[in-house]
Amino acid sequence: MEPTNWTFLGLVCIAAAVSFLAAVLFWPRVAGRGPKHLAARTVLLGVCQLAMTTAIVLVTNKYFVFYASWSDLLDNGKSNVQVKQVQTQRGKEATPTGLVHRTTTDLGPKRRDQKHDPQKDGRVDRLQMRGPRSGLDAEAYVYLPPQYFQPQFAHKRLPVVMLLSGGPSDDKLAWIRQAHLPEDIAKTVAAGRAQPVVYVMTRSAKALTQPAQPPAGAGAGVGLPKHAAAAGVAPRPQTCLNLPGRSFGQAEDLYTQDLPEAVGDLYRVAQSRKGWAVGGFGTSGQCAVRFAMLHSDRFAAGASVNGLFDLPGPVVDGPPGGPKGDLYGRSKVFQQDNDLLWRLEHLPPPPVSLLVAAGQDSGRPAQQADRIAALTRPPLNAEKLLVPGAPADLKSWRHRLPEVLGWLAARVAPQ
């Protein structure tokens, strides 16, 4: 019988009880003086304590399962064990290369007539990944500044700013082609106006995809709309919220857990929340602020550029396989809990810093920037940035983005 077997435990407990009763019954008989009586009392106490200690230890082991078998407890030899990575919630073994594929690109800053040197130019990597928790497929571009490759920074973990595109600028290369982030950031850091930061650039939740078939162990169709499961269509999330009633395919999990952990495993970056910030443009602006507010254990700051903070309404005519109908499971409580403006007004504020940037003539984005700033209470710190006009895409915002990115960079710390 194994040490966790109930029959074995019962016998041990009975033996402990019997030894205790025997000590009580026989104690008067060995109460006399002399070496024989002393030895008898010693044996009674020793047997009683040994039996009771054994019972307590085995019951504790049964509860916590420190040792499931006698071989676990007694075997001092080495076992031939191969440790492999397991995809959480997907129920399948995977190697790291099966989850994230990294390639080097030529999208970084270039010096005219000069051979590319990462220590002087930095580098842009492309990541293709499948989130182990979310089950979603995503693509991201990582800008590594020149300092990342320089010897004096070899023992430093650089901070990270994660950036999401959105709205009319929701393109996988929007931060590189439209915002010219690598070139502008390199100039800003070289001029001493910002510290070196690793930038992770990705698209909004609408660009994410998931397998048409559910993960192993989830059951057929679990987490997918019925029509999508029947048609074998891979749906795309329509919002960065985690939606109720779905066991996988949650966009919020990818941005707040899967992607940060993948970047942390691949690069020499900060591991604590003090070294991470998130920003979003357009429709992703609310997502960035949401991630900072609801996941202050991961991010220290969040910034929205030209974003709106109204909750997404019912999806009437989504894409094939996408969510349709009420996104909140018909729960008013869940819907209210995801309303950021309501949270700022009624719930204790999180310990993060927020920046809300909008055009002065943009209408509702500017109005909501004013409201968020007005609702600020410690330990939350919220600032607004209103720029002239109503710039609508990243290209129009390019000359003001260094101000936003500099604000984010100033609120993260290396390690």
XYZ file of C-alpha atoms in Angstrom:
415
model
C 0.000 0.000 0.000
C 1.243 3.481 -0.868
C 1.640 6.173 1.823
C -1.436 8.020 0.527
C -3.706 4.962 0.654
C -6.677 5.518 2.971
C -6.599 1.919 4.309
C -2.936 2.263 5.228
C -3.566 5.648 6.851
C -6.453 4.177 8.835
C -4.294 1.365 10.180
C -1.532 3.798 11.164
C -4.013 6.048 12.973
C -5.511 3.070 14.784
C -2.026 1.951 15.815
C -1.304 5.434 17.148
C -4.531 5.429 19.148
C -3.793 1.947 20.545
C -0.268 2.974 21.566
C -1.662 6.004 23.368
C -4.243 3.906 25.245
C -1.584 1.339 26.088
C 0.648 4.049 27.552
C -2.242 5.311 29.696
C -3.240 1.805 30.894
C 0.236 0.449 31.602
C 1.738 3.589 33.093
C 0.683 2.803 36.710
C 2.302 -0.629 36.434
C 5.698 0.837 35.516
C 5.555 3.753 37.923
C 7.997 2.196 40.370
C 11.659 2.945 40.888
C 14.515 1.059 39.393
C 16.123 0.622 35.978
C 13.458 -1.847 34.756
C 10.606 0.563 35.423
C 12.557 3.439 33.889
C 13.261 1.415 30.751
C 9.595 0.368 30.509
C 8.384 3.967 30.761
C 10.923 5.018 28.114
C 9.675 2.319 25.742
C 6.024 3.289 26.309
C 6.705 6.964 25.637
C 8.932 6.206 22.627
C 6.417 3.876 20.971
C 3.533 6.280 21.643
C 5.365 9.315 20.258
C 6.666 7.397 17.232
C 3.206 6.102 16.346
C 1.501 9.474 16.770
C 4.232 11.360 14.872
C 4.025 8.835 12.031
C 0.260 9.257 11.834
C 0.489 13.067 11.776
C 3.219 13.058 9.102
C 1.327 10.618 6.853
C -1.940 12.524 7.146
C -0.099 15.736 6.278
C 1.532 14.000 3.293
C -1.897 12.791 2.179
C -3.196 16.371 2.183
C -0.234 18.010 0.420
C 1.001 14.929 -1.538
C 4.701 15.517 -0.918
C 5.361 11.833 -1.693
C 2.822 9.870 -3.694
C 4.632 6.533 -3.422
C 7.272 4.762 -1.340
C 9.721 4.979 -4.237
C 9.379 8.770 -4.196
C 10.277 8.785 -0.527
C 13.013 6.129 -0.427
C 14.626 6.154 -3.896
C 17.912 8.087 -3.816
C 18.920 7.185 -7.350
C 18.819 9.477 -10.359
C 15.877 9.243 -12.708
C 16.070 9.784 -16.433
C 13.548 12.593 -16.685
C 13.224 14.910 -19.677
C 11.510 18.183 -18.883
C 9.460 19.650 -21.684
C 7.380 22.798 -22.004
C 3.629 22.353 -21.855
C 1.151 24.766 -23.359
C -1.146 25.919 -20.587
C -4.833 25.133 -21.287
C -3.984 23.594 -24.644
C -3.098 20.206 -23.210
C -0.297 19.519 -25.695
C 3.455 19.326 -25.392
C 5.419 22.010 -27.156
C 8.943 23.244 -27.511
C 9.682 26.989 -27.241
C 10.289 27.177 -30.983
C 6.835 25.748 -31.514
C 5.271 28.679 -29.646
C 7.338 31.625 -30.887
C 9.227 31.987 -34.150
C 11.696 34.883 -34.350
C 13.283 36.281 -37.500
C 15.562 39.275 -38.032
C 14.371 41.954 -40.474
C 15.960 44.923 -42.242
C 13.278 47.338 -41.012
C 15.511 49.134 -38.536
C 17.256 52.514 -38.982
C 19.909 52.644 -41.700
C 23.005 54.780 -42.099
C 23.768 55.844 -45.636
C 26.564 53.855 -47.247
C 27.275 52.068 -43.974
C 27.087 48.380 -43.199
C 24.368 47.576 -40.674
C 25.727 47.355 -37.133
C 23.274 46.501 -34.307
C 25.467 48.369 -31.786
C 24.954 51.571 -33.803
C 21.640 50.997 -35.598
C 19.666 48.666 -33.376
C 17.556 45.888 -34.846
C 13.934 45.024 -35.626
C 12.816 41.410 -35.113
C 9.606 39.807 -36.261
C 7.793 37.461 -33.878
C 5.139 34.962 -34.901
C 3.589 33.290 -31.900
C 0.729 31.255 -30.537
C -0.281 32.220 -27.033
C -0.152 29.226 -24.661
C -2.939 30.676 -22.495
C -5.085 32.418 -25.087
C -4.577 29.964 -27.945
C -4.431 32.969 -30.298
C -1.955 33.495 -33.121
C -0.289 36.917 -33.246
C 2.446 38.791 -35.057
C 4.646 41.456 -33.501
C 7.724 43.503 -34.359
C 10.347 44.196 -31.696
C 12.650 47.204 -31.958
C 15.879 46.675 -30.031
C 17.803 49.951 -29.584
C 21.574 50.086 -30.218
C 22.188 50.141 -26.459
C 20.758 46.620 -26.188
C 23.827 45.350 -28.050
C 26.449 47.595 -26.456
C 28.839 46.133 -23.848
C 28.050 48.751 -21.188
C 24.408 47.580 -21.180
C 25.226 43.862 -21.219
C 24.142 43.397 -17.601
C 21.066 45.613 -17.734
C 17.529 44.540 -18.500
C 15.960 47.270 -20.616
C 12.381 48.425 -20.017
C 9.643 47.607 -22.518
C 6.866 49.636 -24.129
C 4.217 47.584 -25.916
C 2.375 49.460 -28.690
C -0.908 48.508 -30.379
C -2.090 50.018 -33.653
C -5.758 50.660 -34.374
C -8.355 52.560 -36.341
C -7.311 53.601 -39.855
C -3.704 52.842 -38.877
C -4.342 49.212 -37.885
C -1.522 47.695 -39.894
C 1.238 45.314 -38.830
C 3.905 47.834 -39.912
C 2.016 50.981 -38.929
C 4.434 51.946 -36.139
C 7.373 51.428 -38.498
C 6.082 52.691 -41.851
C 3.674 55.421 -40.743
C 5.041 56.513 -37.373
C 8.718 55.882 -38.294
C 9.240 54.810 -34.698
C 12.726 53.246 -34.958
C 14.250 56.286 -36.688
C 12.592 58.897 -34.477
C 13.281 57.018 -31.241
C 16.934 56.520 -32.183
C 17.298 60.287 -32.635
C 15.491 61.018 -29.377
C 17.695 58.630 -27.368
C 20.876 59.864 -29.072
C 19.927 63.431 -28.117
C 19.509 62.377 -24.485
C 15.780 63.147 -24.357
C 14.763 59.552 -23.555
C 16.282 56.397 -22.161
C 16.777 53.297 -24.347
C 13.659 51.151 -24.409
C 12.616 47.976 -26.213
C 9.442 48.595 -28.252
C 7.057 45.736 -29.049
C 4.729 46.759 -31.893
C 1.634 44.759 -32.784
C -1.887 45.136 -34.186
C -5.284 45.364 -32.540
C -7.299 42.372 -31.394
C -9.028 42.202 -34.783
C -5.778 40.914 -36.316
C -5.567 37.925 -33.959
C -6.627 34.483 -35.116
C -7.265 31.216 -33.368
C -7.517 27.604 -34.526
C -10.917 26.477 -35.706
C -10.492 23.357 -33.575
C -10.455 23.828 -29.781
C -7.387 22.890 -27.729
C -6.985 19.319 -26.546
C -9.272 18.598 -23.627
C -11.593 21.534 -24.297
C -14.205 19.488 -26.101
C -15.568 20.039 -29.569
C -16.756 23.559 -30.158
C -15.932 24.806 -26.664
C -15.174 28.514 -26.754
C -16.267 28.939 -30.379
C -19.571 30.252 -31.706
C -21.717 27.341 -32.890
C -21.699 28.420 -36.522
C -17.920 28.827 -36.439
C -17.358 25.406 -34.881
C -19.642 23.784 -37.432
C -17.995 25.511 -40.373
C -14.435 25.025 -39.107
C -13.775 28.772 -39.406
C -11.005 30.410 -37.392
C -12.643 33.434 -35.727
C -11.021 36.791 -35.025
C -11.679 38.604 -31.733
C -13.561 41.864 -32.181
C -12.472 43.405 -28.897
C -9.533 43.282 -26.487
C -11.853 42.162 -23.665
C -11.921 38.679 -22.220
C -15.433 37.556 -23.136
C -17.599 35.468 -20.794
C -18.541 31.943 -21.756
C -15.357 31.192 -23.715
C -12.677 28.843 -22.464
C -9.993 30.035 -24.879
C -9.365 32.617 -27.598
C -9.281 35.567 -25.147
C -7.486 38.615 -26.555
C -6.807 40.232 -23.176
C -4.893 37.126 -22.088
C -2.649 37.361 -25.134
C -1.695 41.015 -24.614
C -1.296 40.889 -20.839
C 0.212 37.404 -20.398
C 1.286 35.542 -23.539
C 3.044 38.339 -25.426
C 4.879 39.848 -22.404
C 6.074 36.408 -21.304
C 7.272 35.549 -24.819
C 9.236 38.805 -25.017
C 10.622 38.246 -21.523
C 11.829 34.769 -22.492
C 13.466 35.888 -25.729
C 15.096 39.165 -24.736
C 17.054 40.736 -21.892
C 14.239 42.942 -20.648
C 12.779 44.014 -17.325
C 10.786 41.330 -15.518
C 8.792 43.430 -13.032
C 5.868 45.776 -13.658
C 8.114 48.790 -13.105
C 9.775 48.051 -16.423
C 6.649 47.679 -18.584
C 4.246 50.171 -20.173
C 1.623 49.922 -22.911
C 0.275 52.367 -25.484
C -2.431 52.179 -28.122
C -3.667 54.221 -31.055
C -7.278 54.722 -32.119
C -9.436 51.724 -31.241
C -6.505 50.255 -29.316
C -6.168 53.349 -27.118
C -8.867 52.124 -24.761
C -7.228 48.681 -24.735
C -3.891 50.123 -23.626
C -5.485 52.059 -20.767
C -7.575 48.993 -19.866
C -4.505 46.776 -19.661
C -2.712 49.286 -17.434
C -5.714 49.745 -15.125
C -6.822 46.110 -14.851
C -3.326 44.600 -14.939
C -1.287 46.954 -12.803
C 0.737 43.907 -11.753
C 2.115 43.820 -15.319
C 2.191 47.473 -16.449
C 3.245 50.632 -14.631
C 1.835 53.044 -17.223
C -0.535 53.227 -20.173
C -1.179 55.765 -22.930
C -4.048 56.267 -25.346
C -3.624 58.268 -28.551
C -6.822 59.388 -30.286
C -8.842 56.725 -28.475
C -12.424 56.484 -27.252
C -13.499 54.954 -23.952
C -17.080 53.986 -24.725
C -17.692 50.274 -24.225
C -18.074 48.205 -27.394
C -21.738 47.561 -28.089
C -23.448 44.432 -29.449
C -21.856 42.988 -32.578
C -24.671 42.742 -35.110
C -22.812 41.672 -38.235
C -19.371 40.381 -37.337
C -16.982 38.551 -39.663
C -17.287 34.782 -40.199
C -16.666 33.043 -36.934
C -16.530 36.303 -34.996
C -18.684 37.083 -31.952
C -22.216 38.266 -32.600
C -24.758 39.667 -30.178
C -24.088 40.817 -26.623
C -20.373 40.728 -25.754
C -21.043 40.729 -22.005
C -23.042 37.548 -21.611
C -26.159 39.632 -20.842
C -24.598 40.543 -17.525
C -24.997 44.191 -16.532
C -22.495 43.680 -13.712
C -19.824 42.348 -16.074
C -20.523 45.150 -18.540
C -20.264 47.799 -15.831
C -17.095 46.248 -14.459
C -15.458 46.713 -17.873
C -16.553 50.343 -18.202
C -13.317 52.242 -17.516
C -15.017 55.582 -16.908
C -17.377 53.970 -14.391
C -14.427 52.256 -12.684
C -12.579 55.557 -12.343
C -15.617 57.106 -10.704
C -16.722 54.286 -8.388
C -13.858 51.871 -7.680
C -10.497 52.326 -5.918
C -7.977 53.522 -8.514
C -4.997 51.339 -9.447
C -1.388 52.475 -8.825
C -0.555 53.341 -12.449
C 0.113 56.404 -14.608
C -2.083 57.208 -17.616
C -1.707 59.589 -20.545
C -4.692 60.390 -22.772
C -3.758 62.231 -25.970
C -6.292 63.647 -28.442
C -6.743 66.412 -30.975
C -8.336 69.595 -29.663
C -10.886 69.459 -32.478
C -11.454 65.704 -32.335
C -14.730 66.025 -30.417
C -15.492 63.074 -28.163
C -11.853 61.880 -27.734
C -10.941 65.339 -26.397
C -14.007 65.404 -24.126
C -13.202 62.006 -22.676
C -9.568 63.029 -22.140
C -10.870 65.903 -20.010
C -13.165 63.588 -18.070
C -10.451 61.015 -17.346
C -8.135 63.738 -16.072
C -10.959 65.079 -13.868
C -11.668 61.622 -12.367
C -8.071 61.038 -11.321
C -7.439 60.100 -7.684
C -4.249 58.843 -6.034
C -2.569 56.425 -6.404
C -3.656 56.789 -10.040
C -2.017 59.599 -11.970
C -3.652 60.643 -15.258
C -2.532 63.372 -17.638
C -4.017 64.658 -20.859
C -2.294 65.893 -23.998
C -4.363 67.946 -26.436
C -2.727 68.796 -29.749
C -3.962 71.278 -32.376
C -6.466 70.047 -34.943
C -7.826 66.526 -35.222
C -5.091 64.168 -36.509
C -6.735 60.879 -37.418
C -3.909 58.433 -38.204
C -0.398 57.634 -37.057
C 1.148 59.493 -39.967
C -0.645 62.679 -38.873
C 0.505 62.111 -35.285
C 4.120 61.368 -36.175
C 5.612 64.663 -34.982
C 3.786 64.431 -31.611
C 4.433 60.739 -30.983
C 7.966 61.287 -29.582
C 6.286 63.285 -26.816
C 3.938 60.384 -26.047
C 6.653 57.750 -26.296
C 8.982 59.873 -24.206
C 6.290 60.087 -21.529
C 5.969 56.283 -21.519
C 9.749 55.787 -21.489
C 10.077 58.087 -18.485
C 7.728 55.887 -16.452
C 9.515 52.595 -16.876
C 12.787 51.563 -15.297
C 15.551 49.151 -16.318
C 16.692 46.372 -14.024
